[in-house]
XYZ file of C-alpha atoms in Angstrom:
607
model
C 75.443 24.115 17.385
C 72.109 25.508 16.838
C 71.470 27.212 13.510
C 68.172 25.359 12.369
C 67.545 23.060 14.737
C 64.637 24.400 17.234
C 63.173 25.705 14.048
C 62.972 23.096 11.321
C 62.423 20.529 13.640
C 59.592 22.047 15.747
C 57.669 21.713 12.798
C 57.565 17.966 12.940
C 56.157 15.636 15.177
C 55.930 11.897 15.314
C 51.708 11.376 14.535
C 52.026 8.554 17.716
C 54.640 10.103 20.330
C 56.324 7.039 21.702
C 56.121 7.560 25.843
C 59.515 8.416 27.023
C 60.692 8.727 30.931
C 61.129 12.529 31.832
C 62.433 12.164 35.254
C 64.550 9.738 37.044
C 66.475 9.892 40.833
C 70.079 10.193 40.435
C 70.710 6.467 42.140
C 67.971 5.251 39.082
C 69.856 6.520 36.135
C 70.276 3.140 33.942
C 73.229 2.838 31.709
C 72.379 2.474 28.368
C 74.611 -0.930 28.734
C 76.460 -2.672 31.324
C 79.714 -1.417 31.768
C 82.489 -2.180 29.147
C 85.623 -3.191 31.230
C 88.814 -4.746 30.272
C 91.160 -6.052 32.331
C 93.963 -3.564 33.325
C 97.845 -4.418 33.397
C 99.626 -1.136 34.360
C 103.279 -0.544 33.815
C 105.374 0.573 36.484
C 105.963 4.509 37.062
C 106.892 6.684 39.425
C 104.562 7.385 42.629
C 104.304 9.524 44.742
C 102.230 10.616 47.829
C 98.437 10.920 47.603
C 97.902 13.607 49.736
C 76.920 18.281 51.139
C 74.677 16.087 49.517
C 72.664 18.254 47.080
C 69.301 17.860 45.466
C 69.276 15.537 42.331
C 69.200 16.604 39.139
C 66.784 15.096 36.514
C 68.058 12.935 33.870
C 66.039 11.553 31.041
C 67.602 8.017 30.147
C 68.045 7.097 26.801
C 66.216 4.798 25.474
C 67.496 1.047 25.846
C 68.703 -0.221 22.681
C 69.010 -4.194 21.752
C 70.549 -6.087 18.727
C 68.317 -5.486 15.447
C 66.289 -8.935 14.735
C 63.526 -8.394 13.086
C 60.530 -6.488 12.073
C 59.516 -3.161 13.921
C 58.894 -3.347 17.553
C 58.031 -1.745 20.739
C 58.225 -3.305 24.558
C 58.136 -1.559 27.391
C 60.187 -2.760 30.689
C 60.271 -1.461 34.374
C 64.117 -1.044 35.258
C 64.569 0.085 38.691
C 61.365 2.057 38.971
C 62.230 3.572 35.345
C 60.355 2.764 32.491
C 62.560 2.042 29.432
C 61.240 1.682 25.827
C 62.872 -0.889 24.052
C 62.583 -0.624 19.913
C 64.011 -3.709 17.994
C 64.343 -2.530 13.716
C 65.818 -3.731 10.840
C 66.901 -2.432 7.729
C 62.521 -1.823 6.286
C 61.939 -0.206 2.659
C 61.527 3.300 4.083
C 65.352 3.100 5.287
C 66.246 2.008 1.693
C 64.231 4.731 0.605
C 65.652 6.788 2.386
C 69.103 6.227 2.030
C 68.699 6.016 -2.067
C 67.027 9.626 -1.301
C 70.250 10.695 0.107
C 72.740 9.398 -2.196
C 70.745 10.853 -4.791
C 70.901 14.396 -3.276
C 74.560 13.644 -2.397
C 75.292 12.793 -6.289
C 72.918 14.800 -8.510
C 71.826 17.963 -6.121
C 74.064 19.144 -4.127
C 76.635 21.511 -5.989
C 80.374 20.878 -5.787
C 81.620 21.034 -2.182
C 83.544 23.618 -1.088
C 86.575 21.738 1.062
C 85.357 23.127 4.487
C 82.163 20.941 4.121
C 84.052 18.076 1.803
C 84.309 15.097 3.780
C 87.113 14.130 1.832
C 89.127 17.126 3.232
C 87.729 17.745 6.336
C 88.019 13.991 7.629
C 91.461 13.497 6.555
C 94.816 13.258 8.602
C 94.092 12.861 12.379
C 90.990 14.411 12.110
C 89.448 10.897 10.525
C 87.125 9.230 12.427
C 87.995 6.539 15.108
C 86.013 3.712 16.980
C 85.585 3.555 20.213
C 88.673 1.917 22.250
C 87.896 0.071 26.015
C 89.871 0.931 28.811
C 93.284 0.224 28.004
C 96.579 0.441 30.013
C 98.976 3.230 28.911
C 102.661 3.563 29.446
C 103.914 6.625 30.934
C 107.305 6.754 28.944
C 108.753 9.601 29.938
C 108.781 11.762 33.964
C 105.972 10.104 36.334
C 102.125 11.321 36.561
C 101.792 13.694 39.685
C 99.564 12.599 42.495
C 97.397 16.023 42.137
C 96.432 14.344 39.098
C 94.885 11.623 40.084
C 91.262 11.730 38.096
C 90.417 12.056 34.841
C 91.062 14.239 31.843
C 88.515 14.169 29.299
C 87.937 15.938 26.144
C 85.308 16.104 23.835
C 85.242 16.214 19.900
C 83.174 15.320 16.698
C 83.824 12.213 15.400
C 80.680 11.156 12.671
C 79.471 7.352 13.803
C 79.571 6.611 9.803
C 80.817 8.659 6.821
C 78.649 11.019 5.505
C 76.769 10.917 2.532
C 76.921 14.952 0.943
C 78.202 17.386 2.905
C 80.204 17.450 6.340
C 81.461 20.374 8.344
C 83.357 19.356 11.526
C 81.434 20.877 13.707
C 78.630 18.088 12.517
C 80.607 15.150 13.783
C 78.961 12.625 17.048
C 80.494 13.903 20.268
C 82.927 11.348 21.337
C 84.696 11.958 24.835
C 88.484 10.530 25.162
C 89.437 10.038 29.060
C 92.396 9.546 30.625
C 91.874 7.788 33.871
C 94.842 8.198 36.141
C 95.360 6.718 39.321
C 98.703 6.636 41.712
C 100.721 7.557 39.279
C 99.000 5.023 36.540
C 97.453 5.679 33.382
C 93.753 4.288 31.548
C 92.729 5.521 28.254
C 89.002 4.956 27.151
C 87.474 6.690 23.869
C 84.133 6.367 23.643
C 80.733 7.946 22.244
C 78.238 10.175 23.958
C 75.224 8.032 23.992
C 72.745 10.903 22.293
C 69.292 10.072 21.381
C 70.468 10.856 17.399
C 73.584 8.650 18.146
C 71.308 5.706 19.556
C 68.477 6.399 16.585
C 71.453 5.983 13.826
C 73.296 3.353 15.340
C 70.104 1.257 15.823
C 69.201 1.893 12.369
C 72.656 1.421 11.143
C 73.335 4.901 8.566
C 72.786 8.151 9.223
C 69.348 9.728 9.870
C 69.322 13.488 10.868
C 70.758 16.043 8.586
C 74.095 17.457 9.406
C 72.941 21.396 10.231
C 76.055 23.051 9.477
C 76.718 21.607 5.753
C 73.478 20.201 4.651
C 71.714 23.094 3.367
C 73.866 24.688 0.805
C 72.024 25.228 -2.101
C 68.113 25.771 -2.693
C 67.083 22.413 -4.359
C 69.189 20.172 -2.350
C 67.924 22.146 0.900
C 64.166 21.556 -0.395
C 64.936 17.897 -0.771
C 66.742 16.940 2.588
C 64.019 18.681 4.214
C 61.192 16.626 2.437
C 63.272 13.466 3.594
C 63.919 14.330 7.012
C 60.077 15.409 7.915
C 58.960 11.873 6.158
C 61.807 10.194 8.436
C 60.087 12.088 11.490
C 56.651 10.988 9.916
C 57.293 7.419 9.744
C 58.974 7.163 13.095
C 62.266 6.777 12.289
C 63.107 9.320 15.146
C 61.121 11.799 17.328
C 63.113 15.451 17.380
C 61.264 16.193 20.272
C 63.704 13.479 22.262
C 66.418 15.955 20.961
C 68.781 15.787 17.957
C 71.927 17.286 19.338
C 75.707 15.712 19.172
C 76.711 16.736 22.791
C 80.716 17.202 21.005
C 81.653 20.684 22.744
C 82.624 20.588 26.064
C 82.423 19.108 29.079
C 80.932 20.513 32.694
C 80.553 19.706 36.118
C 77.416 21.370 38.260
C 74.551 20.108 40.655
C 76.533 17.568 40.921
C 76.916 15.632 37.435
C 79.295 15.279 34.753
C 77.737 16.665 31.752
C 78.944 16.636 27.849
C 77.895 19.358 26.201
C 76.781 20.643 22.817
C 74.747 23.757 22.357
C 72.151 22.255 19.897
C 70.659 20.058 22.914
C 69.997 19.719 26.150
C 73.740 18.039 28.083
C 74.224 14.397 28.749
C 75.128 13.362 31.731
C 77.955 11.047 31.755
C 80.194 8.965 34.567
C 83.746 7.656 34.084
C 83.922 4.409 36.156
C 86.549 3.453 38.719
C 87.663 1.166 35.851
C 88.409 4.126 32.976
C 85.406 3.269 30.965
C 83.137 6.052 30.038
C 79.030 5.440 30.327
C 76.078 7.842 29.326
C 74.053 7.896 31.919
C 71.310 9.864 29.902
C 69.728 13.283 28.592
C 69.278 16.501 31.375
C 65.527 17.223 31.612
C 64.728 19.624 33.986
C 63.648 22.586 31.121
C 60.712 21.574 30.997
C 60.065 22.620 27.314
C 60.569 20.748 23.892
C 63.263 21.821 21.809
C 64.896 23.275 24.631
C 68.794 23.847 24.148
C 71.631 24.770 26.621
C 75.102 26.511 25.636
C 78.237 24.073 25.790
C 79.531 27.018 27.964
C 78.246 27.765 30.927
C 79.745 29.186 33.655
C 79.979 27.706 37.308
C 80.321 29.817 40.451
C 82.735 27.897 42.470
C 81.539 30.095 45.634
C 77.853 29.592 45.123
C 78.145 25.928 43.171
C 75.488 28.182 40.665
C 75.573 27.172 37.072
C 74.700 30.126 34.738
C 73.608 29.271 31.219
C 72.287 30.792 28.226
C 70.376 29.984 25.120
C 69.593 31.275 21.651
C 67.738 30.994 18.691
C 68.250 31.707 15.009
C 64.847 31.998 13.783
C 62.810 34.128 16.651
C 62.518 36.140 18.940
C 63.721 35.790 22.109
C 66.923 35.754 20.182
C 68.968 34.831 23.970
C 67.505 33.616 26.684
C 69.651 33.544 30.476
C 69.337 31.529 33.166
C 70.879 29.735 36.102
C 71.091 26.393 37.712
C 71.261 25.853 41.828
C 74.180 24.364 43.132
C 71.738 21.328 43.575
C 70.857 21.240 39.759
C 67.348 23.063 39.848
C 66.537 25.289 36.856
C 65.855 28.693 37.273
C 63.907 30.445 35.633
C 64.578 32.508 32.496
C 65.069 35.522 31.668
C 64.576 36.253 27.967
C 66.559 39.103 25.850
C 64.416 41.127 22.868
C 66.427 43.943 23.257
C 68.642 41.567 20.927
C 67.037 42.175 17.473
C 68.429 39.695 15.522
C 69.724 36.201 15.728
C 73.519 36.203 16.390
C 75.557 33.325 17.006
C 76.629 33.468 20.807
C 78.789 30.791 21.498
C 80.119 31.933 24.908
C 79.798 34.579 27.184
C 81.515 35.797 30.703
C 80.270 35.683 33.806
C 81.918 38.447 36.664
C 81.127 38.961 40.555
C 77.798 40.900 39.843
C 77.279 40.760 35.686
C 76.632 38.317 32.724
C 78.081 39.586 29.971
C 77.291 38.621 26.538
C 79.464 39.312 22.829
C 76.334 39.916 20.055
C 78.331 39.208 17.010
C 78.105 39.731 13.580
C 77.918 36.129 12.448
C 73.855 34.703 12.304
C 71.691 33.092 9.544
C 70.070 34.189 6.445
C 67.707 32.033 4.613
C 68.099 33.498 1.706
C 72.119 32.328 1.350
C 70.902 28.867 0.431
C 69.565 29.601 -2.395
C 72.850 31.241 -3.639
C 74.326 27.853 -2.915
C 75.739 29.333 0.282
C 75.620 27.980 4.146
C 72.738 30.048 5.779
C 75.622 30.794 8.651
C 77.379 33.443 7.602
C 78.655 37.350 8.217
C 76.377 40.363 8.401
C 78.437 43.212 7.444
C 76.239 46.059 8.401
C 75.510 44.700 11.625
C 77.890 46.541 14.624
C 79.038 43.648 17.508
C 77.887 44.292 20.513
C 78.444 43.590 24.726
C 75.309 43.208 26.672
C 75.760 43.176 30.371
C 72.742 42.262 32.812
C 72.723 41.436 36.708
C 73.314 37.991 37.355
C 70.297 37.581 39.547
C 68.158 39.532 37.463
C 64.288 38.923 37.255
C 64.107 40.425 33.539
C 65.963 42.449 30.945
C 65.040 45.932 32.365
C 68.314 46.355 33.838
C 70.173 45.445 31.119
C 72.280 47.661 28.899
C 74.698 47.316 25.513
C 77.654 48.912 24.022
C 78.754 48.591 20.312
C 81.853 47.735 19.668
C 83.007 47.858 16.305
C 85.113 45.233 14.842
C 85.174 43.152 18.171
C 83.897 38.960 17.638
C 84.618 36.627 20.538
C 83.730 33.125 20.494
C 85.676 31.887 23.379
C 85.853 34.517 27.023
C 88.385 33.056 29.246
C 88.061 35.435 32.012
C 85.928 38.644 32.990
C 86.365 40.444 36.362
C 84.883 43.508 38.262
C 87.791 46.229 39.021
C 87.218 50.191 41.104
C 84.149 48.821 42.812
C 82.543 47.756 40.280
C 82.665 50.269 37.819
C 84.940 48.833 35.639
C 84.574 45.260 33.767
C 87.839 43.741 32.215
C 86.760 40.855 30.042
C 89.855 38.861 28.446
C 89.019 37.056 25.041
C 90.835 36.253 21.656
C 88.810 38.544 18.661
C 88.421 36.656 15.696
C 89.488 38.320 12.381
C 88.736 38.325 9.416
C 85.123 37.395 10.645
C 83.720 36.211 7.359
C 86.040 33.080 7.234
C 84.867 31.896 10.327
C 83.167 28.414 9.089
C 85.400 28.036 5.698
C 88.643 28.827 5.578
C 90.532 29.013 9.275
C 93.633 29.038 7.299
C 92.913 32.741 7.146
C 91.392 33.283 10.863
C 93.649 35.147 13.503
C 92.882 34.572 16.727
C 94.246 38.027 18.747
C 94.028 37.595 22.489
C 92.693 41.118 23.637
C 92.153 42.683 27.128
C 89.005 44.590 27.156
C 88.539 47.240 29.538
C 84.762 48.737 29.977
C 83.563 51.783 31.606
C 80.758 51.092 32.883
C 79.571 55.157 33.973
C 81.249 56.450 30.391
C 79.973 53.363 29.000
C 82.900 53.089 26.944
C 85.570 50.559 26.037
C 89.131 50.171 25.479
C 91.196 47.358 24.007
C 94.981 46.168 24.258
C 95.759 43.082 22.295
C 98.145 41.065 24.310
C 100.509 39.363 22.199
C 100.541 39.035 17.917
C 100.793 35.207 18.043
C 97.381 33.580 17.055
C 95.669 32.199 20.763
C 92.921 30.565 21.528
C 91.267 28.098 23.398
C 92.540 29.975 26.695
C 92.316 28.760 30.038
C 92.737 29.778 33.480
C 93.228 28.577 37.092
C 89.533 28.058 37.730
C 90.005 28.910 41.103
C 90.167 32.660 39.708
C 86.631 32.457 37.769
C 85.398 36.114 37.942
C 88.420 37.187 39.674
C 91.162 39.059 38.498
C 93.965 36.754 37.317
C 97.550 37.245 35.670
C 98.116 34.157 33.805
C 96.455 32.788 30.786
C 97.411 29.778 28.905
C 96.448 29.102 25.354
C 97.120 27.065 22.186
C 98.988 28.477 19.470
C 96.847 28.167 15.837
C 98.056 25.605 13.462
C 95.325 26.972 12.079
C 92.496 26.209 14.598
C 91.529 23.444 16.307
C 95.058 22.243 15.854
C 97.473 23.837 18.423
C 101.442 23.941 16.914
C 102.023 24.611 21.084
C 100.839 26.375 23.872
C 101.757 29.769 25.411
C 101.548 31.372 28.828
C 100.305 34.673 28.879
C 101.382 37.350 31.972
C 98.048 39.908 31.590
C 99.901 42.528 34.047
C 102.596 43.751 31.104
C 102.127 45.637 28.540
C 102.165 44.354 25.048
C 103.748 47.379 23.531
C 106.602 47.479 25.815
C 107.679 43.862 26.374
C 109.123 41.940 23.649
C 107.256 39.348 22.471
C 104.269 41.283 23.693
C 102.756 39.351 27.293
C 103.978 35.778 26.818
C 106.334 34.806 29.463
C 106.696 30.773 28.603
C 106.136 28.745 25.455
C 106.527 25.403 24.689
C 106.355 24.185 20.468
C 105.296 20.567 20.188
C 107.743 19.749 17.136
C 107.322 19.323 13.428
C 104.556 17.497 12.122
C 103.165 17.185 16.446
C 99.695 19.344 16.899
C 97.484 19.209 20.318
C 94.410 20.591 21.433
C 93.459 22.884 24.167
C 95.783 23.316 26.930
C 93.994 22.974 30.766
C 95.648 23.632 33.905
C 95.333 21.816 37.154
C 96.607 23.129 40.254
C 99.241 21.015 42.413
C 96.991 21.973 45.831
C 93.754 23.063 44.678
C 92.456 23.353 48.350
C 95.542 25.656 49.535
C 94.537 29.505 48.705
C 98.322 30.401 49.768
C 99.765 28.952 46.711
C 100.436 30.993 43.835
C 98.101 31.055 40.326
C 100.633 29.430 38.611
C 101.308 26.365 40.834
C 100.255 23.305 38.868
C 100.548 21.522 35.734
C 99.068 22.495 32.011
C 97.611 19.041 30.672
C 96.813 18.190 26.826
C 96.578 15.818 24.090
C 99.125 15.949 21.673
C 99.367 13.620 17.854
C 102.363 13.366 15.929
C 101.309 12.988 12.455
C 104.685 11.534 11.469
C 104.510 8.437 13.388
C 100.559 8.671 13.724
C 101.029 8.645 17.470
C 98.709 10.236 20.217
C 100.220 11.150 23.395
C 99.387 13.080 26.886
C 101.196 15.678 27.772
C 101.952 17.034 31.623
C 103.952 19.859 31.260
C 105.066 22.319 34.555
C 102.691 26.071 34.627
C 105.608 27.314 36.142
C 108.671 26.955 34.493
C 109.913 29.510 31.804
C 109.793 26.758 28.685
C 106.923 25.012 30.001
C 109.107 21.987 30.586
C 107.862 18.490 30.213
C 107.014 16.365 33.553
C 104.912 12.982 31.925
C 104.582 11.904 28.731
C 102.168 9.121 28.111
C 101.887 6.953 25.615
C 98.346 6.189 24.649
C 96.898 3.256 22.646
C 94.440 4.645 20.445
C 94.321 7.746 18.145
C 92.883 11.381 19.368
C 91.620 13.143 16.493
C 91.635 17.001 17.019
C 88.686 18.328 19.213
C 87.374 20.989 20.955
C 87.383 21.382 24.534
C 88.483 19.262 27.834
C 87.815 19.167 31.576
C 89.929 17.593 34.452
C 87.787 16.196 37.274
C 89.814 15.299 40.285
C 88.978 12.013 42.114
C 87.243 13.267 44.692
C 84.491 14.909 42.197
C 84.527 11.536 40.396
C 83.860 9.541 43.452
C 80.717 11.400 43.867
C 79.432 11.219 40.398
């Protein structure tokens, strides 16, 4: 997330900028360490048949980290044509400093914490922290893993590397990415971190080192303090925000051919999952070119074109949202900035059609001024009207592009968008958040209502037909119908959100007001006291265009807090209940996250 970030730390830099690699060839990307592998004893199940070279894209490697010895410092080493820096600490008087400073903002400054940013609420239950967990065999103990599954499925989530000190909001947590490796009808679970440059800077110093953005500035005098600490951390070289200070704990995404984890206050990490199940950072994209450069954890990839189409944004200046794309062979484009946004707005997502980009200006941004009111500077503006901004997706600059208000309409999370009458008419299919204003404290009170927007493109007007009155989101699709007009939708039922009490399947050609039980034609409750995460679908035969949208298998991660057991969960798209093909049995926890990605075996062969 990117609320301060390219601001406050774009004021700092280290006095002696430490060199650091900016390119490497895909075949030179050097693991931060070797691979972790464990041997693997898999339980019998079920089997059953297993049915272009591109451009490389640049990676920045992280720098290589060894055991702490001693005093401070630096050696340089040549690694297969890639220079490495290699930075040996220990605990120094600075760090103690430090530290002290913290507890002492934690204890005397900060005012009492409201539970949203309490770490004693919001790490709690299964969303606690976890450590990281090798590959490890998992029992399938109930159906048999389909061979179209064979692959991984990964999914992404905060988890902090130590407790915080003061204030925590979950969004603030280390991106940690929990795989399921399957394989002929055999099951490998690996959790384990992203590698980020602020994950590598805090584990080498051994506490925590960058502010959390979303929870650390809540009131004026605490704000003035952290901020004082954190630009003499950058001053003394604890770590260099230029090398990026994001969490990568979003999403996941696969384009010019890389797996990338993805958080939208950074540039993504690429990342491999081994033949093995283990999961390895293979270091930070760094093709932008610019320094404090950020990407959004949802970008959008043109399975016709292999085009990756991306956004930024900015909550301090102007250009408030920036567009671009990405070649199918990972080459930047360039970008295309937006001032006909006037003021920062947090744009989480967007959708992406045949011909348009279309993004959702909402009413949520930052205001400086809430700190000192002992409020989060993310927050509501009431008297701003939401907006839809559509522009050509090859567009050279914002002259073509156009908005439309639409009152009372915030979307975080598009799960389709299509093009309908030649073009004149956009339907864009996203859950609307309500009431807005609780969006970061209280999701007790958040309804998530899956909508159906129709826009007129000539009348430039909209219409909207909510789909169903349970509370949806995380929706998902058949990717093969990206920017296509599709019928089915399924999403997680809010417990509140990101815990799913079950998932739904949504039919988008009925009609709400004449169906009972609105569009859902299939549901499937996980039990009392059981809560997943976002559902994802993967197609039985994703290269056979004759097989219907709904042909394939919805895939999640589900914990029973009764037993304080994580499981995987293969359930059948098709059938009316959603009925249960594979359960497996995993061996380590899976806190609740955000968002997941299958990536078949072929794509991971390549990687």
């Amino acid at each position: 997330m990117e609320p301060l970030s390219s601001y406050f730390f774009s004021k700092f830099q280290h006095p002696t900028n430490i060199p650091f690699p900016s390119t490497a060839a895909n075949h030179l990307l050097t693991p931060l360490r070797p691979p972790r592998i464990s041997p693997l004893n898999f339980s019998s199940v079920r089997n059953e048949e297993r049915p272009q070279e591109s451009e490389t894209i640049t990676i920045q490697p992280l720098r290589k980290v060894t055991k702490c010895t001693g005093q401070l410092s630096t050696k340089r080493s040549s690694i297969q044509g890639t220079e490495l820096v290699e930075t040996r600490l220990k605990p120094s008087l600075f760090t103690f400093i430090f530290n002290s400073l913290d507890r002492f903002i934690a204890e005397f400054l900060d005012p009492p914490l409201r539970p949203s940013i309490d770490p004693k609420y919001v790490l709690s239950g299964n969303f606690a922290r976890v450590d990281e967990l090798s590959p490890t065999e998992s029992e399938v103990i109930q159906g048999y893993l389909p061979s179209c599954l064979d692959g991984a499925y990964i999914r992404n989530g905060p988890n902090p590397q130590f407790i915080p000190c003061g204030p925590y909001h979950l969004f603030d947590g280390d991106g940690m990415l929990h795989s399921i490796r399957i394989s002929q009808g055999k099951a490998t679970f690996c959790s384990r971190y992203v590698e980020t440059y602020k994950y590598m800077v805090e584990r080498r110093i051994g506490s925590p080192v960058f502010p959390n953005l979303f929870s650390a500035f809540n009131c004026l005098a605490a704000s003035l303090v952290r901020c004082a600490v954190t630009a003499a951390r950058v001053l003394t070289g604890q770590f260099n925000p230029i090398n990026g200070i994001g969490l990568a704990n979003t999403s996941l995404a696969l384009f010019g051919g890389n797996l990338f984890a993805l958080g939208e206050s950074d540039l993504p990490y690429a990342v491999k999952v081994t033949s093995e199940g283990d999961i390895i950072t293979l270091g930070r994209h760094d093709s932008f070119g610019k320094p404090f450069s950020t990407m959004t954890a949802h970008p959008k990839i043109d399975s016709d074109t292999g085009e990756a189409f991306a956004f930024r944004y900015s909550s301090t200046m102007p250009p408030f949202l920036t567009f671009f794309r990405i070649s199918a062979n990972g080459i930047k484009q360039k970008d295309v900035p937006i001032f006909s946004m006037k003021k920062a707005s947090f744009i989480h997502d967007f959708a992406l059609t045949k011909n348009y980009a279309i993004f959702p200006e909402t009413q949520i941004g930052m205001n400086l001024s809430e700190i000192i009111k002992g409020r989060s500077p993310m927050g509501v503006d009431p008297n701003k009207v939401p907006r839809l901004g559509f522009i050509p997706r090859y567009a050279e600059d914002e002259s073509e592009m156009w908005w439309i208000d639409v009152p009372g309409l915030t979307i975080l999370h598009v799960i389709n968008a299509w093009e309908e009458d030649d073009g004149n008419t956009i339907v864009l299919v996203a859950p609307n958040v309500s009431p807005v204003e609780h969006i970061f404290d209280n999701m007790d009170m958040i309804h998530f209502s899956l909508e159906k927007i129709t826009v007129d493109i000539k009348a430039e007007t909209v219409s909207r037909h909510p789909v169903s009155t349970k509370s949806l989101e995380f929706g998902v699709i058949n990717s093969a119908y990206l920017r296509k007009k599709n019928k089915y939708v399924y999403a997680a039922i809010g417990a509140p959100m990101p815990r799913a009490a079950g998932v739904v399947k949504v039919d988008l050609t009925l009609s709400a007001e004449t169906e009972c039980g609105g569009c859902v034609v299939a549901s499937r409750l996980y039990g009392t006291g059981c809560y997943g995460s976002e559902p994802f679908f993967v197609p039985r035969e994703p290269n056979n265009p004759e097989v219907e949208e709904d042909d394939g298998y919805v895939v999640t991660y589900v914990h029973n807090e009764n037993s304080n057991q994580s499981s995987f969960l293969v359930m059948d798209a098709k059938s009316p209940s959603l009925d249960i093909v594979a359960v497996v049995k995993l061996p380590g926890r899976v806190p609740y996250g955000f968002h997941g990605l299958f990536v078949p075996e072929s794509d991971l062969n390549k990687l």
